Tab-separated table of N, CA and C in Angstrom:
chain	number	residue	atom	x	y	z
W	46	UNK	N	0.673	-1.064	0.285
W	46	UNK	CA	0.045	-0.105	0.006
W	46	UNK	C	0.827	1.534	0.125
W	47	UNK	N	2.339	1.022	0.266
W	47	UNK	CA	2.966	2.200	0.087
W	47	UNK	C	3.689	2.708	-1.152
W	48	UNK	N	3.206	4.135	-1.696
W	48	UNK	CA	3.223	4.671	-2.732
W	48	UNK	C	3.905	5.699	-2.516
W	49	UNK	N	4.795	5.924	-3.900
W	49	UNK	CA	5.893	7.321	-3.864
W	49	UNK	C	6.090	7.339	-5.189
W	50	UNK	N	5.139	8.983	-5.974
W	50	UNK	CA	5.773	9.130	-7.301
W	50	UNK	C	5.890	9.846	-7.525
W	51	UNK	N	7.530	9.947	-8.105
W	51	UNK	CA	7.941	10.888	-8.200
W	51	UNK	C	7.452	11.753	-9.468
W	52	UNK	N	7.762	13.426	-9.663
W	52	UNK	CA	7.682	14.468	-10.948
W	52	UNK	C	8.394	15.471	-10.718
W	53	UNK	N	9.222	15.930	-11.887
W	53	UNK	CA	9.319	17.141	-11.750
W	53	UNK	C	10.996	17.070	-12.670
W	54	UNK	N	11.317	15.903	-13.041
W	54	UNK	CA	12.464	16.028	-13.859
W	54	UNK	C	12.324	16.448	-15.315
W	55	UNK	N	13.566	16.492	-16.092
W	55	UNK	CA	13.536	17.163	-17.579
W	55	UNK	C	14.683	17.157	-17.661
W	56	UNK	N	14.781	17.544	-19.297
W	56	UNK	CA	16.039	17.963	-19.783
W	56	UNK	C	16.527	19.593	-19.540
W	57	UNK	N	17.650	19.957	-19.045
W	57	UNK	CA	18.162	21.496	-18.855
W	57	UNK	C	19.354	21.789	-18.911
W	58	UNK	N	19.509	22.996	-19.122
W	58	UNK	CA	21.107	23.399	-19.084
W	58	UNK	C	22.106	23.500	-18.011
W	59	UNK	N	23.435	23.080	-18.046
W	59	UNK	CA	24.148	23.514	-16.679
W	59	UNK	C	23.748	24.920	-15.996
W	60	UNK	N	23.562	25.281	-14.566
W	60	UNK	CA	23.316	26.076	-14.272
W	60	UNK	C	22.094	26.273	-14.235
W	61	UNK	N	21.035	25.800	-14.710
W	61	UNK	CA	19.396	25.652	-14.413
W	61	UNK	C	18.807	25.132	-13.154
W	62	UNK	N	17.793	25.352	-12.997
W	62	UNK	CA	16.912	24.978	-11.592
W	62	UNK	C	16.125	24.286	-12.034
W	63	UNK	N	15.635	23.009	-11.073
W	63	UNK	CA	14.953	21.906	-11.284
W	63	UNK	C	14.155	21.600	-9.963
W	64	UNK	N	12.398	21.488	-9.834
W	64	UNK	CA	11.839	21.460	-8.512
W	64	UNK	C	11.292	19.805	-8.630
W	65	UNK	N	11.695	18.979	-8.235
W	65	UNK	CA	11.267	17.538	-7.527
W	65	UNK	C	10.302	17.524	-6.873
W	66	UNK	N	9.380	16.717	-7.021
W	66	UNK	CA	8.282	16.319	-6.047
W	66	UNK	C	8.300	14.979	-5.803
W	67	UNK	N	7.696	14.513	-4.694
W	67	UNK	CA	7.825	13.536	-4.378
W	67	UNK	C	5.698	13.077	-3.701
W	68	UNK	N	4.960	12.117	-4.409
W	68	UNK	CA	3.906	12.217	-3.469
W	68	UNK	C	3.649	11.037	-2.816
W	69	UNK	N	3.196	10.871	-1.491
W	69	UNK	CA	3.911	10.021	-0.631
W	69	UNK	C	2.499	9.811	0.102
W	70	UNK	N	2.126	7.797	0.013
W	70	UNK	CA	0.232	7.507	0.631
W	70	UNK	C	0.569	6.060	1.109
W	71	UNK	N	0.059	5.988	2.080
W	71	UNK	CA	-0.067	4.444	2.178
W	71	UNK	C	1.018	4.397	3.886
W	72	UNK	N	1.597	5.261	4.148
W	72	UNK	CA	1.713	5.143	5.916
W	72	UNK	C	1.726	6.179	6.413
W	73	UNK	N	1.962	6.685	7.486
W	73	UNK	CA	1.689	7.619	8.030
W	73	UNK	C	3.359	8.617	8.231
W	74	UNK	N	3.191	9.330	7.290
W	74	UNK	CA	4.030	10.315	6.527
W	74	UNK	C	5.165	10.998	7.670
W	75	UNK	N	4.295	11.883	8.999
W	75	UNK	CA	4.961	12.577	9.728
W	75	UNK	C	6.021	12.366	10.704
W	76	UNK	N	5.857	11.114	10.694
W	76	UNK	CA	6.829	10.104	11.611
W	76	UNK	C	7.985	9.655	10.866
W	77	UNK	N	7.828	9.645	9.679
W	77	UNK	CA	9.284	8.765	8.851
W	77	UNK	C	10.138	9.773	8.197
W	78	UNK	N	11.374	9.482	8.424
W	78	UNK	CA	12.284	9.856	7.097
W	78	UNK	C	12.539	9.485	6.084
W	79	UNK	N	12.351	10.549	5.067
W	79	UNK	CA	12.157	11.041	3.511
W	79	UNK	C	13.670	11.288	2.848
W	80	UNK	N	13.536	10.366	2.099
W	80	UNK	CA	15.100	11.056	1.159
W	80	UNK	C	15.141	10.689	-0.446
W	81	UNK	N	15.749	11.650	-0.953
W	81	UNK	CA	15.935	11.303	-2.623
W	81	UNK	C	17.341	10.471	-2.634
W	82	UNK	N	17.381	9.809	-3.387
W	82	UNK	CA	18.854	8.960	-4.090
W	82	UNK	C	18.752	9.785	-5.718
W	83	UNK	N	19.836	8.787	-6.295
W	83	UNK	CA	19.605	9.114	-7.740
W	83	UNK	C	20.798	8.219	-8.041
W	84	UNK	N	20.775	7.729	-9.236
W	84	UNK	CA	21.344	6.750	-10.152
W	84	UNK	C	21.245	6.590	-11.564
W	85	UNK	N	22.823	7.329	-11.617
W	85	UNK	CA	23.468	7.761	-13.222
W	85	UNK	C	23.840	6.107	-13.549
W	86	UNK	N	23.628	6.227	-15.086
W	86	UNK	CA	24.194	4.913	-15.495
W	86	UNK	C	25.465	4.496	-15.301
W	87	UNK	N	25.206	2.868	-15.336
W	87	UNK	CA	27.047	2.629	-14.502
W	87	UNK	C	27.020	3.037	-13.269
W	88	UNK	N	26.534	3.506	-12.531
W	88	UNK	CA	26.632	3.971	-11.237
W	88	UNK	C	25.969	3.437	-10.122
W	89	UNK	N	26.447	3.050	-9.074
W	89	UNK	CA	25.708	2.888	-7.946
W	89	UNK	C	24.149	4.099	-7.534
W	90	UNK	N	23.431	3.390	-6.922
W	90	UNK	CA	22.203	4.099	-6.520
W	90	UNK	C	23.005	5.334	-5.024
W	91	UNK	N	22.765	6.170	-4.706
W	91	UNK	CA	23.390	7.022	-4.206
W	91	UNK	C	22.658	8.127	-3.404
W	92	UNK	N	22.847	8.449	-2.058
W	92	UNK	CA	22.002	9.307	-1.323
W	92	UNK	C	22.471	10.900	-1.682
W	93	UNK	N	21.508	11.526	-2.235
W	93	UNK	CA	21.257	13.188	-2.473
W	93	UNK	C	20.739	13.854	-0.926
W	94	UNK	N	19.481	13.400	-0.357
W	94	UNK	CA	19.426	14.448	0.951
W	94	UNK	C	18.453	13.506	1.268
W	95	UNK	N	18.733	13.872	2.504
W	95	UNK	CA	16.752	13.289	3.447
W	95	UNK	C	16.722	14.503	4.545
W	96	UNK	N	15.484	14.286	4.893
W	96	UNK	CA	14.553	14.898	5.867
W	96	UNK	C	14.116	14.162	6.775
W	97	UNK	N	14.021	14.475	7.986
W	97	UNK	CA	13.236	13.680	9.205
W	97	UNK	C	12.438	14.645	9.405
W	98	UNK	N	11.419	13.635	10.790
W	98	UNK	CA	10.079	14.208	11.244
W	98	UNK	C	9.965	15.257	12.001
W	99	UNK	N	11.496	15.794	12.265
W	99	UNK	CA	11.452	17.301	12.850
W	99	UNK	C	12.476	17.782	11.793
W	100	UNK	N	12.283	17.769	10.335
W	100	UNK	CA	13.132	18.232	9.670
W	100	UNK	C	14.603	18.832	9.980
W	101	UNK	N	14.974	17.808	10.222
W	101	UNK	CA	16.499	18.186	10.267
W	101	UNK	C	16.795	17.556	8.857
W	102	UNK	N	17.951	17.844	8.557
W	102	UNK	CA	18.272	18.170	7.178
W	102	UNK	C	19.968	17.109	6.726
W	103	UNK	N	19.850	16.372	5.877
W	103	UNK	CA	21.396	15.851	5.765
W	103	UNK	C	21.745	15.563	4.150
W	104	UNK	N	23.076	16.286	3.689
W	104	UNK	CA	22.672	16.124	1.749
W	104	UNK	C	24.426	15.675	1.655
W	105	UNK	N	24.429	15.126	0.275
W	105	UNK	CA	25.630	14.865	-0.007
W	105	UNK	C	26.285	15.744	-0.346
W	106	UNK	N	27.980	15.780	-0.078
W	106	UNK	CA	28.565	16.901	-0.116
W	106	UNK	C	28.774	17.277	-1.661
W	107	UNK	N	28.400	16.695	-3.108
W	107	UNK	CA	28.548	17.313	-4.002
W	107	UNK	C	27.363	18.265	-4.588
W	108	UNK	N	26.386	17.926	-3.714
W	108	UNK	CA	24.905	18.867	-3.641
W	108	UNK	C	24.738	20.074	-3.032
W	109	UNK	N	25.530	20.027	-1.511
W	109	UNK	CA	25.460	20.893	-0.511
W	109	UNK	C	25.647	22.810	-1.286
W	110	UNK	N	24.855	23.423	-0.509
W	110	UNK	CA	24.493	24.636	-1.185
W	110	UNK	C	24.060	24.671	-2.282
W	111	UNK	N	23.584	23.461	-2.830
W	111	UNK	CA	22.727	23.964	-4.451
W	111	UNK	C	21.456	22.941	-4.407
W	112	UNK	N	21.144	22.162	-3.600
W	112	UNK	CA	20.113	21.316	-3.569
W	112	UNK	C	19.167	21.637	-1.762
W	113	UNK	N	17.740	21.593	-1.523
W	113	UNK	CA	17.059	21.818	-0.796
W	113	UNK	C	16.219	20.981	-0.352
W	114	UNK	N	15.893	19.912	0.330
W	114	UNK	CA	15.073	19.268	0.463
W	114	UNK	C	13.875	19.713	1.438
W	115	UNK	N	12.873	19.795	1.103
W	115	UNK	CA	11.655	19.894	2.227
W	115	UNK	C	10.791	19.119	2.337
W	116	UNK	N	9.550	19.368	3.227
W	116	UNK	CA	8.319	18.502	3.316
W	116	UNK	C	7.406	19.355	3.688
W	117	UNK	N	6.264	18.716	3.680
W	117	UNK	CA	4.616	19.169	3.778
W	117	UNK	C	4.013	18.473	4.586
W	118	UNK	N	4.242	18.225	5.915
W	118	UNK	CA	3.150	17.126	6.461
W	118	UNK	C	2.145	17.280	6.716
W	119	UNK	N	1.579	18.186	6.427
W	119	UNK	CA	-0.018	18.172	6.081
W	119	UNK	C	-0.751	17.978	4.704
W	120	UNK	N	-0.077	17.979	3.800
W	120	UNK	CA	0.100	17.529	2.340
W	120	UNK	C	0.725	16.109	2.178
W	121	UNK	N	1.676	15.686	2.782
W	121	UNK	CA	2.647	14.610	2.141
W	121	UNK	C	3.244	14.745	1.088
W	122	UNK	N	3.674	15.895	0.508
W	122	UNK	CA	4.622	15.868	0.098
W	122	UNK	C	6.210	15.905	0.049
W	123	UNK	N	7.081	15.652	-0.497
W	123	UNK	CA	8.386	15.370	-0.251
W	123	UNK	C	8.789	16.240	-1.454
W	124	UNK	N	9.763	17.484	-1.076
W	124	UNK	CA	10.718	17.956	-2.648
W	124	UNK	C	11.751	18.401	-2.547
W	125	UNK	N	12.322	18.338	-3.705
W	125	UNK	CA	13.897	18.721	-3.852
W	125	UNK	C	14.375	20.053	-4.585
W	126	UNK	N	14.303	21.150	-4.222
W	126	UNK	CA	14.478	22.190	-4.986
W	126	UNK	C	16.357	21.915	-5.682
W	127	UNK	N	16.653	21.980	-7.178
W	127	UNK	CA	17.596	21.444	-7.569
W	127	UNK	C	18.523	22.893	-8.201
W	128	UNK	N	19.142	23.667	-7.536
W	128	UNK	CA	19.873	25.269	-8.306
W	128	UNK	C	21.353	24.838	-8.926
W	129	UNK	N	21.587	25.728	-9.927
W	129	UNK	CA	22.764	25.271	-10.586
W	129	UNK	C	23.443	24.202	-10.807
W	130	UNK	N	22.672	23.442	-11.305
W	130	UNK	CA	22.763	21.983	-11.747
W	130	UNK	C	23.913	21.831	-12.714
W	131	UNK	N	24.502	21.052	-13.074
W	131	UNK	CA	25.842	20.199	-13.658
W	131	UNK	C	25.392	18.935	-14.173
W	132	UNK	N	26.518	19.086	-15.544
W	132	UNK	CA	26.059	17.688	-16.371
W	132	UNK	C	26.624	16.210	-15.056
W	133	UNK	N	27.501	16.574	-14.152
W	133	UNK	CA	27.233	15.947	-13.452
W	133	UNK	C	25.951	15.233	-12.424
W	134	UNK	N	25.387	15.679	-12.518
W	134	UNK	CA	24.087	15.563	-11.678
W	134	UNK	C	22.811	14.893	-12.557
W	135	UNK	N	23.136	14.372	-13.821
W	135	UNK	CA	22.396	13.885	-14.435
W	135	UNK	C	22.449	12.510	-14.091
W	136	UNK	N	20.484	11.936	-13.829
W	136	UNK	CA	20.708	10.486	-13.078
W	136	UNK	C	18.733	10.660	-13.065
W	137	UNK	N	18.449	9.490	-12.850
W	137	UNK	CA	17.212	9.039	-12.160
W	137	UNK	C	16.982	9.276	-10.970
W	138	UNK	N	16.560	10.210	-10.343
W	138	UNK	CA	16.117	10.661	-9.021
W	138	UNK	C	14.772	9.909	-8.454
W	139	UNK	N	15.315	9.477	-7.291
W	139	UNK	CA	13.929	8.284	-6.557
W	139	UNK	C	13.623	8.789	-5.497
W	140	UNK	N	12.548	9.001	-4.858
W	140	UNK	CA	11.809	8.773	-3.878
W	140	UNK	C	12.268	7.722	-2.670
W	141	UNK	N	12.110	7.957	-1.070
W	141	UNK	CA	12.557	6.753	-0.713
W	141	UNK	C	12.085	6.928	0.371
W	142	UNK	N	11.472	5.838	1.349
W	142	UNK	CA	11.125	5.528	2.500
W	142	UNK	C	11.571	4.640	2.971
W	143	UNK	N	12.031	4.225	4.435
W	143	UNK	CA	12.543	3.072	5.145
W	143	UNK	C	11.714	2.719	5.847
W	144	UNK	N	10.709	1.827	6.226
W	144	UNK	CA	9.644	1.157	6.018
W	144	UNK	C	9.926	0.030	6.504
W	145	UNK	N	10.706	-1.127	7.266
W	145	UNK	CA	11.212	-2.113	7.627
W	145	UNK	C	12.269	-2.498	6.735
W	146	UNK	N	11.786	-2.607	5.662
W	146	UNK	CA	12.888	-2.261	4.019
W	146	UNK	C	12.713	-1.149	3.516
W	147	UNK	N	13.213	-1.290	2.244
W	147	UNK	CA	12.747	0.300	1.879
W	147	UNK	C	12.087	0.300	0.389
W	148	UNK	N	11.410	1.582	0.166
W	148	UNK	CA	10.360	1.883	-0.397
W	148	UNK	C	10.806	2.692	-1.428
W	149	UNK	N	10.489	2.670	-2.757
W	149	UNK	CA	10.857	3.347	-3.784
W	149	UNK	C	9.325	3.434	-4.829
W	150	UNK	N	9.956	4.922	-5.451
W	150	UNK	CA	8.895	5.502	-6.615
W	150	UNK	C	9.492	4.961	-7.755
W	151	UNK	N	8.897	5.151	-8.635
W	151	UNK	CA	9.590	5.144	-9.930
W	151	UNK	C	10.420	5.633	-10.481
W	152	UNK	N	10.720	6.789	-10.117
W	152	UNK	CA	12.072	7.080	-10.460
W	152	UNK	C	11.726	8.807	-11.502
W	153	UNK	N	12.461	9.823	-11.628
W	153	UNK	CA	12.222	10.436	-12.590
W	153	UNK	C	13.410	11.169	-13.210
W	154	UNK	N	13.705	11.482	-14.742
W	154	UNK	CA	14.815	11.271	-15.167
W	154	UNK	C	15.231	13.075	-15.189
W	155	UNK	N	16.064	12.876	-14.682
W	155	UNK	CA	17.014	14.701	-14.675
W	155	UNK	C	18.040	14.635	-15.877
W	156	UNK	N	18.249	15.477	-16.791
W	156	UNK	CA	19.068	15.560	-17.579
W	156	UNK	C	20.177	16.833	-17.763
W	157	UNK	N	20.965	16.971	-17.553
W	157	UNK	CA	21.825	18.425	-17.649
W	157	UNK	C	22.190	18.423	-18.649
W	158	UNK	N	22.510	18.933	-19.733
W	158	UNK	CA	23.645	18.595	-20.905
W	158	UNK	C	23.708	20.179	-21.715
W	159	UNK	N	24.787	20.781	-21.786
W	159	UNK	CA	24.706	21.206	-22.980
W	159	UNK	C	24.348	21.767	-24.194
Protein backbone atom coordinates (compact mmCIF):
# COMPACT_ATOMS: atom_id res chain seq x y z
CA UNK A 1 0.00 0.00 0.00
CA UNK A 2 3.02 2.31 0.33
CA UNK A 3 3.18 4.48 -2.79
CA UNK A 4 5.78 7.04 -3.83
CA UNK A 5 5.40 8.96 -7.10
CA UNK A 6 8.13 11.31 -8.34
CA UNK A 7 7.68 14.12 -10.84
CA UNK A 8 9.41 17.26 -12.08
CA UNK A 9 12.42 15.90 -13.98
CA UNK A 10 13.45 17.07 -17.42
CA UNK A 11 16.20 18.25 -19.74
CA UNK A 12 18.00 21.44 -18.66
CA UNK A 13 21.25 23.29 -19.34
CA UNK A 14 24.10 23.68 -16.84
CA UNK A 15 23.27 26.38 -14.30
CA UNK A 16 19.51 25.87 -14.58
CA UNK A 17 17.13 24.82 -11.80
CA UNK A 18 14.52 22.10 -11.30
CA UNK A 19 12.09 21.26 -8.51
CA UNK A 20 11.30 17.58 -7.97
CA UNK A 21 8.21 16.42 -6.09
CA UNK A 22 7.36 13.13 -4.38
CA UNK A 23 3.74 12.32 -3.56
CA UNK A 24 3.55 9.80 -0.70
CA UNK A 25 0.67 7.65 0.53
CA UNK A 26 -0.06 4.43 2.43
CA UNK A 27 1.81 5.22 5.66
CA UNK A 28 1.94 7.78 8.45
CA UNK A 29 4.05 10.25 6.53
CA UNK A 30 4.88 12.65 9.35
CA UNK A 31 6.84 10.17 11.52
CA UNK A 32 9.30 8.82 8.91
CA UNK A 33 12.50 10.13 7.43
CA UNK A 34 12.13 10.76 3.69
CA UNK A 35 15.01 10.83 1.24
CA UNK A 36 16.03 11.45 -2.35
CA UNK A 37 18.49 9.12 -4.08
CA UNK A 38 19.87 9.20 -7.60
CA UNK A 39 21.39 6.67 -9.98
CA UNK A 40 23.37 7.47 -13.11
CA UNK A 41 24.04 4.89 -15.85
CA UNK A 42 26.79 2.50 -14.75
CA UNK A 43 26.83 3.93 -11.21
CA UNK A 44 25.47 2.76 -7.87
CA UNK A 45 22.44 4.45 -6.37
CA UNK A 46 23.55 7.18 -3.96
CA UNK A 47 21.88 9.27 -1.25
CA UNK A 48 21.34 12.88 -2.30
CA UNK A 49 19.37 14.33 0.62
CA UNK A 50 17.26 13.24 3.60
CA UNK A 51 14.81 14.97 5.92
CA UNK A 52 13.58 13.67 9.28
CA UNK A 53 10.20 13.97 10.98
CA UNK A 54 11.47 17.05 12.83
CA UNK A 55 12.89 18.61 9.64
CA UNK A 56 16.59 18.05 10.24
CA UNK A 57 18.40 17.54 6.93
CA UNK A 58 21.43 15.74 5.52
CA UNK A 59 23.02 16.29 2.10
CA UNK A 60 25.65 14.64 -0.03
CA UNK A 61 28.78 16.79 -0.19
CA UNK A 62 28.37 17.12 -3.95
CA UNK A 63 25.03 18.96 -3.63
CA UNK A 64 25.50 21.04 -0.46
CA UNK A 65 24.68 24.67 -1.09
CA UNK A 66 22.83 23.87 -4.34
CA UNK A 67 19.99 21.48 -3.38
CA UNK A 68 17.32 21.87 -0.69
CA UNK A 69 15.02 19.12 0.59
CA UNK A 70 11.72 20.03 2.26
CA UNK A 71 8.44 18.42 3.30
CA UNK A 72 4.82 19.34 3.92
CA UNK A 73 3.52 17.07 6.69
CA UNK A 74 -0.07 18.22 6.15
CA UNK A 75 -0.25 17.30 2.45
CA UNK A 76 2.43 14.55 2.25
CA UNK A 77 4.74 15.87 -0.47
CA UNK A 78 8.53 15.86 -0.37
CA UNK A 79 10.42 18.34 -2.54
CA UNK A 80 13.95 18.64 -3.86
CA UNK A 81 14.86 22.10 -5.12
CA UNK A 82 17.91 21.79 -7.36
CA UNK A 83 19.83 24.94 -8.32
CA UNK A 84 23.03 25.50 -10.29
CA UNK A 85 22.70 22.11 -11.96
CA UNK A 86 25.79 20.44 -13.38
CA UNK A 87 26.21 17.66 -15.97
CA UNK A 88 27.29 15.35 -13.11
CA UNK A 89 23.79 15.73 -11.64
CA UNK A 90 22.36 13.76 -14.59
CA UNK A 91 20.61 10.68 -13.17
CA UNK A 92 17.29 9.09 -12.38
CA UNK A 93 16.10 10.56 -9.07
CA UNK A 94 14.14 8.34 -6.66
CA UNK A 95 12.03 9.10 -3.60
CA UNK A 96 12.65 6.75 -0.64
CA UNK A 97 11.22 5.79 2.73
CA UNK A 98 12.46 3.05 5.09
CA UNK A 99 9.65 1.08 6.75
CA UNK A 100 11.35 -2.19 7.78
CA UNK A 101 12.74 -2.35 4.23
CA UNK A 102 13.16 0.28 1.52
CA UNK A 103 10.31 1.62 -0.60
CA UNK A 104 10.95 3.46 -3.87
CA UNK A 105 9.04 5.44 -6.44
CA UNK A 106 9.36 4.89 -10.18
CA UNK A 107 12.01 7.59 -10.57
CA UNK A 108 12.15 10.78 -12.60
CA UNK A 109 14.89 11.50 -15.16
CA UNK A 110 17.05 14.61 -14.78
CA UNK A 111 19.39 15.38 -17.68
CA UNK A 112 21.81 18.33 -17.53
CA UNK A 113 23.50 18.97 -20.85
CA UNK A 114 24.62 21.84 -23.05
